[in-house]
GROMACS .gro file of C-alpha atoms in nm:
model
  347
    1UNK     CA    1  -3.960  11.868  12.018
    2UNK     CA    2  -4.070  12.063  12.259
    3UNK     CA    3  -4.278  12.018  12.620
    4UNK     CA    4  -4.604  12.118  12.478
    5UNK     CA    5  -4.542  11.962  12.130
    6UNK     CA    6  -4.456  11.649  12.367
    7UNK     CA    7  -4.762  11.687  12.518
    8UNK     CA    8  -4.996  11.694  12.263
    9UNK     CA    9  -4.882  11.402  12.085
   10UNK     CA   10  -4.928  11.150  12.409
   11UNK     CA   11  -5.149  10.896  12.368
   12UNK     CA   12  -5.301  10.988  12.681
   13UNK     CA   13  -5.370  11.321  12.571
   14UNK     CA   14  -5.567  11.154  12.236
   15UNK     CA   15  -5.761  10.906  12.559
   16UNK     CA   16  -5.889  11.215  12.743
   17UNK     CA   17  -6.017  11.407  12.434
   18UNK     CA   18  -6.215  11.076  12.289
   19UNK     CA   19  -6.310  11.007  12.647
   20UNK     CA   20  -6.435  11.289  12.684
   21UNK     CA   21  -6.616  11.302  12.333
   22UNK     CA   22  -6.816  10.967  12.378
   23UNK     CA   23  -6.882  11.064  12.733
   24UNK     CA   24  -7.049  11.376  12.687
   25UNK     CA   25  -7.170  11.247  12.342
   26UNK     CA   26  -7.384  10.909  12.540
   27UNK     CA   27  -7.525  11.210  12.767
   28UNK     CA   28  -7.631  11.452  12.500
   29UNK     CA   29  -7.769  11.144  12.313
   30UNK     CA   30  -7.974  11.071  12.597
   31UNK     CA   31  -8.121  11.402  12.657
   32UNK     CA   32  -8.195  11.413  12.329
   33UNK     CA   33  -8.415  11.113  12.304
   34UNK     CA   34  -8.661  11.299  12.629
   35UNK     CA   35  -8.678  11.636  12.399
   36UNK     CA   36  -8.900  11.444  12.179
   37UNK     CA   37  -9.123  11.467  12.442
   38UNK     CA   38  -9.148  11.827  12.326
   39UNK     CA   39  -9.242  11.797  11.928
   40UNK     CA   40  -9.621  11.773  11.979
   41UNK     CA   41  -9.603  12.046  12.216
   42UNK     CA   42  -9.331  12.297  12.064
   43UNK     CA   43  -9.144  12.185  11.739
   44UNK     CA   44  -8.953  12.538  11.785
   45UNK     CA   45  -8.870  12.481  12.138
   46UNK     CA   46  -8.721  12.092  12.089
   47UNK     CA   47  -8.517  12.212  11.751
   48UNK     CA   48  -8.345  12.521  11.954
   49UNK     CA   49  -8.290  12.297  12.223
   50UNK     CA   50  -8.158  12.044  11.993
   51UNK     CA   51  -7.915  12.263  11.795
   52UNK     CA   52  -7.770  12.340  12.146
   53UNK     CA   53  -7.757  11.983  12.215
   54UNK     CA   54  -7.549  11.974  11.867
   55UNK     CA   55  -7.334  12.195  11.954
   56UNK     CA   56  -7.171  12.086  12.193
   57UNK     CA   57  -7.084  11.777  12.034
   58UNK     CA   58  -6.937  11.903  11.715
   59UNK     CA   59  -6.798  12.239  11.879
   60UNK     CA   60  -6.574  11.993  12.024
   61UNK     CA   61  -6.449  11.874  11.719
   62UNK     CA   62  -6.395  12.265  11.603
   63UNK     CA   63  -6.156  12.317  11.974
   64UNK     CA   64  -5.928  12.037  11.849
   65UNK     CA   65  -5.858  12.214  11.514
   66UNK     CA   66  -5.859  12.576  11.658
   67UNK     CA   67  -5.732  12.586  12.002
   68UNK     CA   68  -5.529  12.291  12.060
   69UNK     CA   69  -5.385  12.211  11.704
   70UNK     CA   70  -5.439  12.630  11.666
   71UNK     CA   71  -5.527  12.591  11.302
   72UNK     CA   72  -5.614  12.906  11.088
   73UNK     CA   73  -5.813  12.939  10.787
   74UNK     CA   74  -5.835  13.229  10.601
   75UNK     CA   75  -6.090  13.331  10.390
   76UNK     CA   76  -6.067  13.476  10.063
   77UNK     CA   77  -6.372  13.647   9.936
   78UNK     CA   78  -6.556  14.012   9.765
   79UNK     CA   79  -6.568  14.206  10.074
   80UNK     CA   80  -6.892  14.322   9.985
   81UNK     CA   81  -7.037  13.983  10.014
   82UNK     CA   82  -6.898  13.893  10.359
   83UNK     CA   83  -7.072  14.073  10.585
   84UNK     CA   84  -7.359  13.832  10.440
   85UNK     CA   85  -7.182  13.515  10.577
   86UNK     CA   86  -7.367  13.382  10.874
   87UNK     CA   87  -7.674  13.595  10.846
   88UNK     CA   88  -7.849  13.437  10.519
   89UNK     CA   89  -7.959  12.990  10.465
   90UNK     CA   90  -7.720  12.969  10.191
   91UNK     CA   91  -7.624  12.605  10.001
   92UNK     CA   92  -7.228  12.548  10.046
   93UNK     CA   93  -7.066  12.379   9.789
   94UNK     CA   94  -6.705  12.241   9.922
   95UNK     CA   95  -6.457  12.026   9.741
   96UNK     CA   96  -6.385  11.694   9.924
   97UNK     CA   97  -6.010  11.609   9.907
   98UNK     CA   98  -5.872  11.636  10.242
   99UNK     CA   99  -5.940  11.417  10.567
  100UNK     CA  100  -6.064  11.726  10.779
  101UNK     CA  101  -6.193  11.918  10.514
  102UNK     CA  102  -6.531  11.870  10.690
  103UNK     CA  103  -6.382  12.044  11.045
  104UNK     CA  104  -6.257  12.353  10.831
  105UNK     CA  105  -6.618  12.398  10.721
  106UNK     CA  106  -6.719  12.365  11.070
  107UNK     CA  107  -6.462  12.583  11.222
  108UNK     CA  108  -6.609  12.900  10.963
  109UNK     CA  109  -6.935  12.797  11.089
  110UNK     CA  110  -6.831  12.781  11.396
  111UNK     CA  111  -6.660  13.127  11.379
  112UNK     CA  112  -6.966  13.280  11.156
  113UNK     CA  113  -7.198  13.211  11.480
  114UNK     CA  114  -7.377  12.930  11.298
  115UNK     CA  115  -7.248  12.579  11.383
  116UNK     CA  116  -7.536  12.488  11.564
  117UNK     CA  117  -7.768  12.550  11.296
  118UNK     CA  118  -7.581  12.373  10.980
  119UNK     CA  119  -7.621  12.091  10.834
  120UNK     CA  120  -7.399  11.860  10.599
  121UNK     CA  121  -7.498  11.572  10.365
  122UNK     CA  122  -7.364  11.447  10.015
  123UNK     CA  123  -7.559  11.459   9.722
  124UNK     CA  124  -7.680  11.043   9.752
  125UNK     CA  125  -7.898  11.118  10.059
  126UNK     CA  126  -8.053  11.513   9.974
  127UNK     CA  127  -8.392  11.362   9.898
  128UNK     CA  128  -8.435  11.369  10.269
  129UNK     CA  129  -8.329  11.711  10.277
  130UNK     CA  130  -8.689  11.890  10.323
  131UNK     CA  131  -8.741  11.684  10.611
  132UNK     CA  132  -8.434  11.796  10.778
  133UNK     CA  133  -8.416  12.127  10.683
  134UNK     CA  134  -8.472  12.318  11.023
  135UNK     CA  135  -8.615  12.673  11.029
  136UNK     CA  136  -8.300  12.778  11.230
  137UNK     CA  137  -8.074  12.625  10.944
  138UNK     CA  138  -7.869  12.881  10.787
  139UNK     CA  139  -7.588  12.657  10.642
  140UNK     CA  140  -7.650  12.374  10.397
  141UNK     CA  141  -7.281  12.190  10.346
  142UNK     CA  142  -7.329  11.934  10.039
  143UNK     CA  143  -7.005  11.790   9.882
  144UNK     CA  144  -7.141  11.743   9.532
  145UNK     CA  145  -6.845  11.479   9.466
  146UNK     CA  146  -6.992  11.223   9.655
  147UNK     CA  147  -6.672  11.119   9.761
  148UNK     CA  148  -6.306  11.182   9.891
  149UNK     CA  149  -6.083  11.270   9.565
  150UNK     CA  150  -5.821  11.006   9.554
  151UNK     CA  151  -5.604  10.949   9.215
  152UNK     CA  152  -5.803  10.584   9.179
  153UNK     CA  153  -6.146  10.752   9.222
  154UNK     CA  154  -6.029  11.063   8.992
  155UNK     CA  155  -5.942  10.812   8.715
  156UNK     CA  156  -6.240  10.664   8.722
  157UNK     CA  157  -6.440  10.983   8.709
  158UNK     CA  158  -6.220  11.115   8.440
  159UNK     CA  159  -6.344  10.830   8.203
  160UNK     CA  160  -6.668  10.890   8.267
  161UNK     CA  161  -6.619  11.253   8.178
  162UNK     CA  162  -6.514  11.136   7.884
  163UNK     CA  163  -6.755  10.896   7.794
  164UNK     CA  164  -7.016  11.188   7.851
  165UNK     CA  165  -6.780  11.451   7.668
  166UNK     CA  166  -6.733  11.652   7.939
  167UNK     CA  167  -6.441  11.820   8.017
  168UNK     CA  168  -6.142  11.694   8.215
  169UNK     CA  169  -6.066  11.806   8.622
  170UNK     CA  170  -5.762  11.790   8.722
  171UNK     CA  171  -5.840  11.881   9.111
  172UNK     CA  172  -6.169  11.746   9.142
  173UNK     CA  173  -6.401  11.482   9.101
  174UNK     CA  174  -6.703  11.481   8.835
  175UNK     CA  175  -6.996  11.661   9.050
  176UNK     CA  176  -7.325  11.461   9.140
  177UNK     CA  177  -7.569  11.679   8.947
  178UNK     CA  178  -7.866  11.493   9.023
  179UNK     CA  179  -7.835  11.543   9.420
  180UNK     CA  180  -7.741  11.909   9.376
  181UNK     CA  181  -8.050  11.969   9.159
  182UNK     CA  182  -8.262  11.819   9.436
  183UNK     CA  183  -8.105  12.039   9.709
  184UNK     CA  184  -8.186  12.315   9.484
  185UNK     CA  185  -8.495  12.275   9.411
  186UNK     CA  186  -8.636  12.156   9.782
  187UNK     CA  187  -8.444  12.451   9.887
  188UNK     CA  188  -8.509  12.688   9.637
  189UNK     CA  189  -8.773  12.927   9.858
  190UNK     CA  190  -8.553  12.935  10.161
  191UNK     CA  191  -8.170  12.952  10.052
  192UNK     CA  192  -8.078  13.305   9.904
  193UNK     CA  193  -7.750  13.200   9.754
  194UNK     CA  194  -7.490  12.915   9.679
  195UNK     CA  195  -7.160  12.966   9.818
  196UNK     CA  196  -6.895  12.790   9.636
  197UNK     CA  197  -6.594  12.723   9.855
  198UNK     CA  198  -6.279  12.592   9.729
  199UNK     CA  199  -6.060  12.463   9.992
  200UNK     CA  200  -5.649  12.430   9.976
  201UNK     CA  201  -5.366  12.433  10.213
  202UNK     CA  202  -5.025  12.613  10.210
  203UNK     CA  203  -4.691  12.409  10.149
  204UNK     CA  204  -4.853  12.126  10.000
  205UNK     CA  205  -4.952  11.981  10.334
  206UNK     CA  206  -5.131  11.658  10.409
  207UNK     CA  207  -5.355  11.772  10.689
  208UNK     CA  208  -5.507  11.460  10.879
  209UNK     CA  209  -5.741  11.398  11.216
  210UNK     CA  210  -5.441  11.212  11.370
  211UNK     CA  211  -5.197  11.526  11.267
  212UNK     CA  212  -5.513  11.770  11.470
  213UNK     CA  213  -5.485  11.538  11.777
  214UNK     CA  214  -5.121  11.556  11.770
  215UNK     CA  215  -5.147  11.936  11.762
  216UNK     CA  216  -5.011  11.986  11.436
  217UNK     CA  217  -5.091  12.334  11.333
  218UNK     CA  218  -5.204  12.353  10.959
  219UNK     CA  219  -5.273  12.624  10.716
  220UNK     CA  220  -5.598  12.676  10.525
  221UNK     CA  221  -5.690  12.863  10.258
  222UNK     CA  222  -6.047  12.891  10.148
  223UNK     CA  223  -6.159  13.083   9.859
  224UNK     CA  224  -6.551  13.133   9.866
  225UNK     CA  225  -6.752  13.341   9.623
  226UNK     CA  226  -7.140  13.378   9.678
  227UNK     CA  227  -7.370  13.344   9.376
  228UNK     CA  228  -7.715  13.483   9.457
  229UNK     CA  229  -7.956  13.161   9.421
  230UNK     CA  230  -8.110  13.310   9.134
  231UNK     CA  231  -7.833  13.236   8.947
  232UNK     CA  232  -7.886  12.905   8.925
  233UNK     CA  233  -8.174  12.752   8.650
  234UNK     CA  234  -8.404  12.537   8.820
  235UNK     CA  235  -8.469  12.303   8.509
  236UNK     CA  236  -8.213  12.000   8.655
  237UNK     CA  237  -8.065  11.973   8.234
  238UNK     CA  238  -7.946  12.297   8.278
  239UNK     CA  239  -7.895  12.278   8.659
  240UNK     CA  240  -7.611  12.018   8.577
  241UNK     CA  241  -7.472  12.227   8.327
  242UNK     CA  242  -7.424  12.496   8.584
  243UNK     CA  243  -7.278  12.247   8.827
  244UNK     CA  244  -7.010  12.138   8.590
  245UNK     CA  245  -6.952  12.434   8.499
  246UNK     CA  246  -6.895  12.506   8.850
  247UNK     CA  247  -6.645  12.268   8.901
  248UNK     CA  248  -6.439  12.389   8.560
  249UNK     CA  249  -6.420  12.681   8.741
  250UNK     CA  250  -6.293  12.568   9.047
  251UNK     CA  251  -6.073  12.315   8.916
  252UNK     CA  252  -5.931  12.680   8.712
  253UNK     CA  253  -5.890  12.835   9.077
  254UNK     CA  254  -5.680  12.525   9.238
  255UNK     CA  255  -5.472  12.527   8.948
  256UNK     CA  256  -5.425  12.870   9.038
  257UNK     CA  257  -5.332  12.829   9.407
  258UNK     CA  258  -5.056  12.599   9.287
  259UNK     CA  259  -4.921  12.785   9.121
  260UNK     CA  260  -4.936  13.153   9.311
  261UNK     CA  261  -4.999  12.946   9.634
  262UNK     CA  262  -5.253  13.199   9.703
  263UNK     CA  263  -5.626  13.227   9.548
  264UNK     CA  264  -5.805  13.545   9.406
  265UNK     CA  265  -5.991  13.867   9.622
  266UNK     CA  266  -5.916  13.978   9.919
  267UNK     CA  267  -5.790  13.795  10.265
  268UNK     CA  268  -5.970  13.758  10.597
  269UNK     CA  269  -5.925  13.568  10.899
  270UNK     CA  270  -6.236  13.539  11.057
  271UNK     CA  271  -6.213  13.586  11.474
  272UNK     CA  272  -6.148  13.298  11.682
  273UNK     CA  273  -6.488  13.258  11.917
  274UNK     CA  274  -6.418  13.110  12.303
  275UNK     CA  275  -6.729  12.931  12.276
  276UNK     CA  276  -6.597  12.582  12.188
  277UNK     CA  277  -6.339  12.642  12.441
  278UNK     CA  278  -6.566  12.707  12.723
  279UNK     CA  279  -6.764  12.407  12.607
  280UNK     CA  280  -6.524  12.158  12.616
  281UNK     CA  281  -6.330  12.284  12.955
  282UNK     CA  282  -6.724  12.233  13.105
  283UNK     CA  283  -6.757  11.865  12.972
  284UNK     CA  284  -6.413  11.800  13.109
  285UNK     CA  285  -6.418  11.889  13.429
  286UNK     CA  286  -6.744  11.762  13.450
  287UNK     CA  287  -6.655  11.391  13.324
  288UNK     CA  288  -6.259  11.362  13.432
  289UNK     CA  289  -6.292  11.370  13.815
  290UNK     CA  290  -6.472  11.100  13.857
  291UNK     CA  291  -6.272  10.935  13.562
  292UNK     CA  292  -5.968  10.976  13.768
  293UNK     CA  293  -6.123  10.887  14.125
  294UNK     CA  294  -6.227  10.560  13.912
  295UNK     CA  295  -5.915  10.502  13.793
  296UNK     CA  296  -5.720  10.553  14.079
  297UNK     CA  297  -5.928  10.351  14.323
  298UNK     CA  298  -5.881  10.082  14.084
  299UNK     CA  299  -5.490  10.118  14.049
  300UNK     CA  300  -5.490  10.130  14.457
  301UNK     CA  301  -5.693   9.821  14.506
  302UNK     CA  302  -5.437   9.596  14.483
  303UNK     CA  303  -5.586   9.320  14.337
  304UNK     CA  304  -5.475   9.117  14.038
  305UNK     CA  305  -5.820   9.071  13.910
  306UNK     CA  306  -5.879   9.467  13.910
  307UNK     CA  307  -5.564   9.603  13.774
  308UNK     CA  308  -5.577   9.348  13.499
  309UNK     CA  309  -5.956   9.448  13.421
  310UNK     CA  310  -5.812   9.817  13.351
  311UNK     CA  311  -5.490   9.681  13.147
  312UNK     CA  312  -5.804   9.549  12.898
  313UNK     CA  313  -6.031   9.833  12.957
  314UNK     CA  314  -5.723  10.066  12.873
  315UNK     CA  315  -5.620   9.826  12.542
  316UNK     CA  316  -5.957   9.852  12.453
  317UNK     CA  317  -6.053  10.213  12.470
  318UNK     CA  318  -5.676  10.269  12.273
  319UNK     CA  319  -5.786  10.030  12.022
  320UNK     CA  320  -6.115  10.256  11.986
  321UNK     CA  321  -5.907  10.510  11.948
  322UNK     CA  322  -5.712  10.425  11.654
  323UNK     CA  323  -6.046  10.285  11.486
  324UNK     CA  324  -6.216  10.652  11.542
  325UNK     CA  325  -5.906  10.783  11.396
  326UNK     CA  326  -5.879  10.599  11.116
  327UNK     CA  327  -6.222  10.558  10.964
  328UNK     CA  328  -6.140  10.923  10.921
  329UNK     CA  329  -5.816  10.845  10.692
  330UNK     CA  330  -5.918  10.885  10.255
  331UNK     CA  331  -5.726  10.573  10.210
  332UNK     CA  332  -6.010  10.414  10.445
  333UNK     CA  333  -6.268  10.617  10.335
  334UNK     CA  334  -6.615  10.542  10.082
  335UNK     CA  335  -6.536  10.294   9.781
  336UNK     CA  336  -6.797  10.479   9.597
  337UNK     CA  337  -6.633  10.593   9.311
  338UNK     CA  338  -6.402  10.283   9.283
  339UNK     CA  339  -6.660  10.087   9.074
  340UNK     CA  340  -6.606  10.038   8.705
  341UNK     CA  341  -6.977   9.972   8.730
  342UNK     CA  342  -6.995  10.324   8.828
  343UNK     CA  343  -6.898  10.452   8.501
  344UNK     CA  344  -7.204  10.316   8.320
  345UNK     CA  345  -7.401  10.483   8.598
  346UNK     CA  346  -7.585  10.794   8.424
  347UNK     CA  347  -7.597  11.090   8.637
   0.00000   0.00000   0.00000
């Protein structure tokens, strides 16, 4: 292993980053709650402010996976469609099978210029979408699974499939029809197109939060094909036929990657913005000096009653760690889909 490779997977390394997160997180929070001072004066001006306010919390998340794990995804889409991507409100469909699925999405946001202005929900909670929906919105991220795919979960699914007479997925979990359909239709006058994104990685890896924070460098693929909203029948019987139809299709296309290891049209590696960079290099040095003049007038003290208040503030704050890390893990993730009472559950 190497010095930086040593570096990166420190614990201390891991303290400073979710330091630094919850820090700047508690202050963002806070200004947040005196923009609402603005809505009865200027709804426009408190949601700009507030997607910037956004941003630099999850851009945070998006310089873990890009510059300090150094994670690429490439894209593979019709070229004539991409110069589209990050200029049009479009309703992303992504599988859900890996723990950082979620921060590849954001990282293509991120590098598409529109990370501030996204959103992400699963199909149980898009009634609520209309109020949410932001006229700055371009990207609507819905996992129409409901649910990390996990082999217990995909049984489960599979049955109900059955019992419905649907066809098998091999890759994916049976699609919540009933939530897409919503999105659809509350969405319907301001979206211009679905883009369906099926997401894989190279070698068969296992990409994980932990494996980002170590510095682990993974390899994403991400095959994305955009089907003009017009496409899709607004009557939700036939909605959910298009869905699962849909999914055969994309279960046809990760099939397909495991086989070729590579998915179909042409290649692109979106460029890497500084942005997220910048951003966390100002909440650092903003937060860390007086983190470390804290720290170090409490090591100097001397006394037995200080250092042994930072041995449990330290414990603690690693034990915080490890809980933040894990609640990201799938084998800690929603029981939804577990149920056997789930398979009586009509869609």
């Amino acid at each position: 292993m190497d010095l930086a490779a040593l570096l990166k997977s420190h614990f201390l390394c891991h303290l400073i980053f979710c330091y630094v997160f919850i820090a700047s997180g508690l202050i963002i929070n806070t200004v947040q709650l005196f923009t609402l001072l603005l809505w009865p004066v200027n709804k426009q001006l408190f949601r700009k402010i507030n997607c910037r306010l956004s941003y630099c919390i999850s851009s945070q998340l998006v310089m873990l996976l890009e510059w300090w794990s150094g994670t690429e995804c490439v894209i593979y889409t019709d070229p004539g469609a991409y110069p589209k991507y990050g200029k049009e409100n479009a309703i992303v469909v992504l599988n859900h099978k890996f723990e950082i699925d979620f921060l590849c999405g954001w990282s293509l946001a991120e590098r598409f210029g529109v990370l501030g202005v996204s959103q992400a929900d699963t199909p149980l909670s898009s009634n609520t979408i209309t109020k949410g929906w932001q006229g700055r919105d371009r990207g609507f991220l819905i996992h129409c699974e409901g649910t990390r795919f996990t082999e217990k979960k995909h049984q489960i699914s599979m049955q109900v499939a059955q019992a419905k007479g649907l066809p098998s997925l091999k890759h994916h979990l049976l699609p919540r029809t009933k939530g897409f359909a919503v999105t659809v239709r509350s969405l319907r006058n301001v979206v211009s197109a679905v883009y369906d994104c099926t997401l894989n990685f190279r070698n068969n890896e296992n990409p994980t939060l932990l494996g980002v924070l170590n510095g682990k460098k993974y390899h994403a693929d991400l095959y994305v094909r955009r089907i003009p909203l017009e496409e899709v029948p607004e009557e939700e019987d036939k909605c959910a036929a298009w869905l699962h139809k849909l999914y055969q299709e994309k279960d046809a296309f990760q099939e397909e990657y495991s086989r070729t290891g590579t998915f179909p049209e042409t290649p692109v590696v979106p460029p890497r913005r500084p942005w997220t960079l910048i951003n966390w290099l100002f909440w650092a040095s903003l937060l860390l000096y007086p983190f470390f003049r804290f720290v170090v007038n409490m090591v100097s003290s001397g006394s037995s009653l200080t250092l042994a208040s930072f041995v449990l503030v330290f414990f603690v704050a690693s034990m915080g760690v490890r809980w933040m890390i894990g609640v990201t893990e799938i084998d800690k993730g929603s029981a939804y889909g577990n149920m056997d009472s789930k398979q009586k559950r009509s869609d």
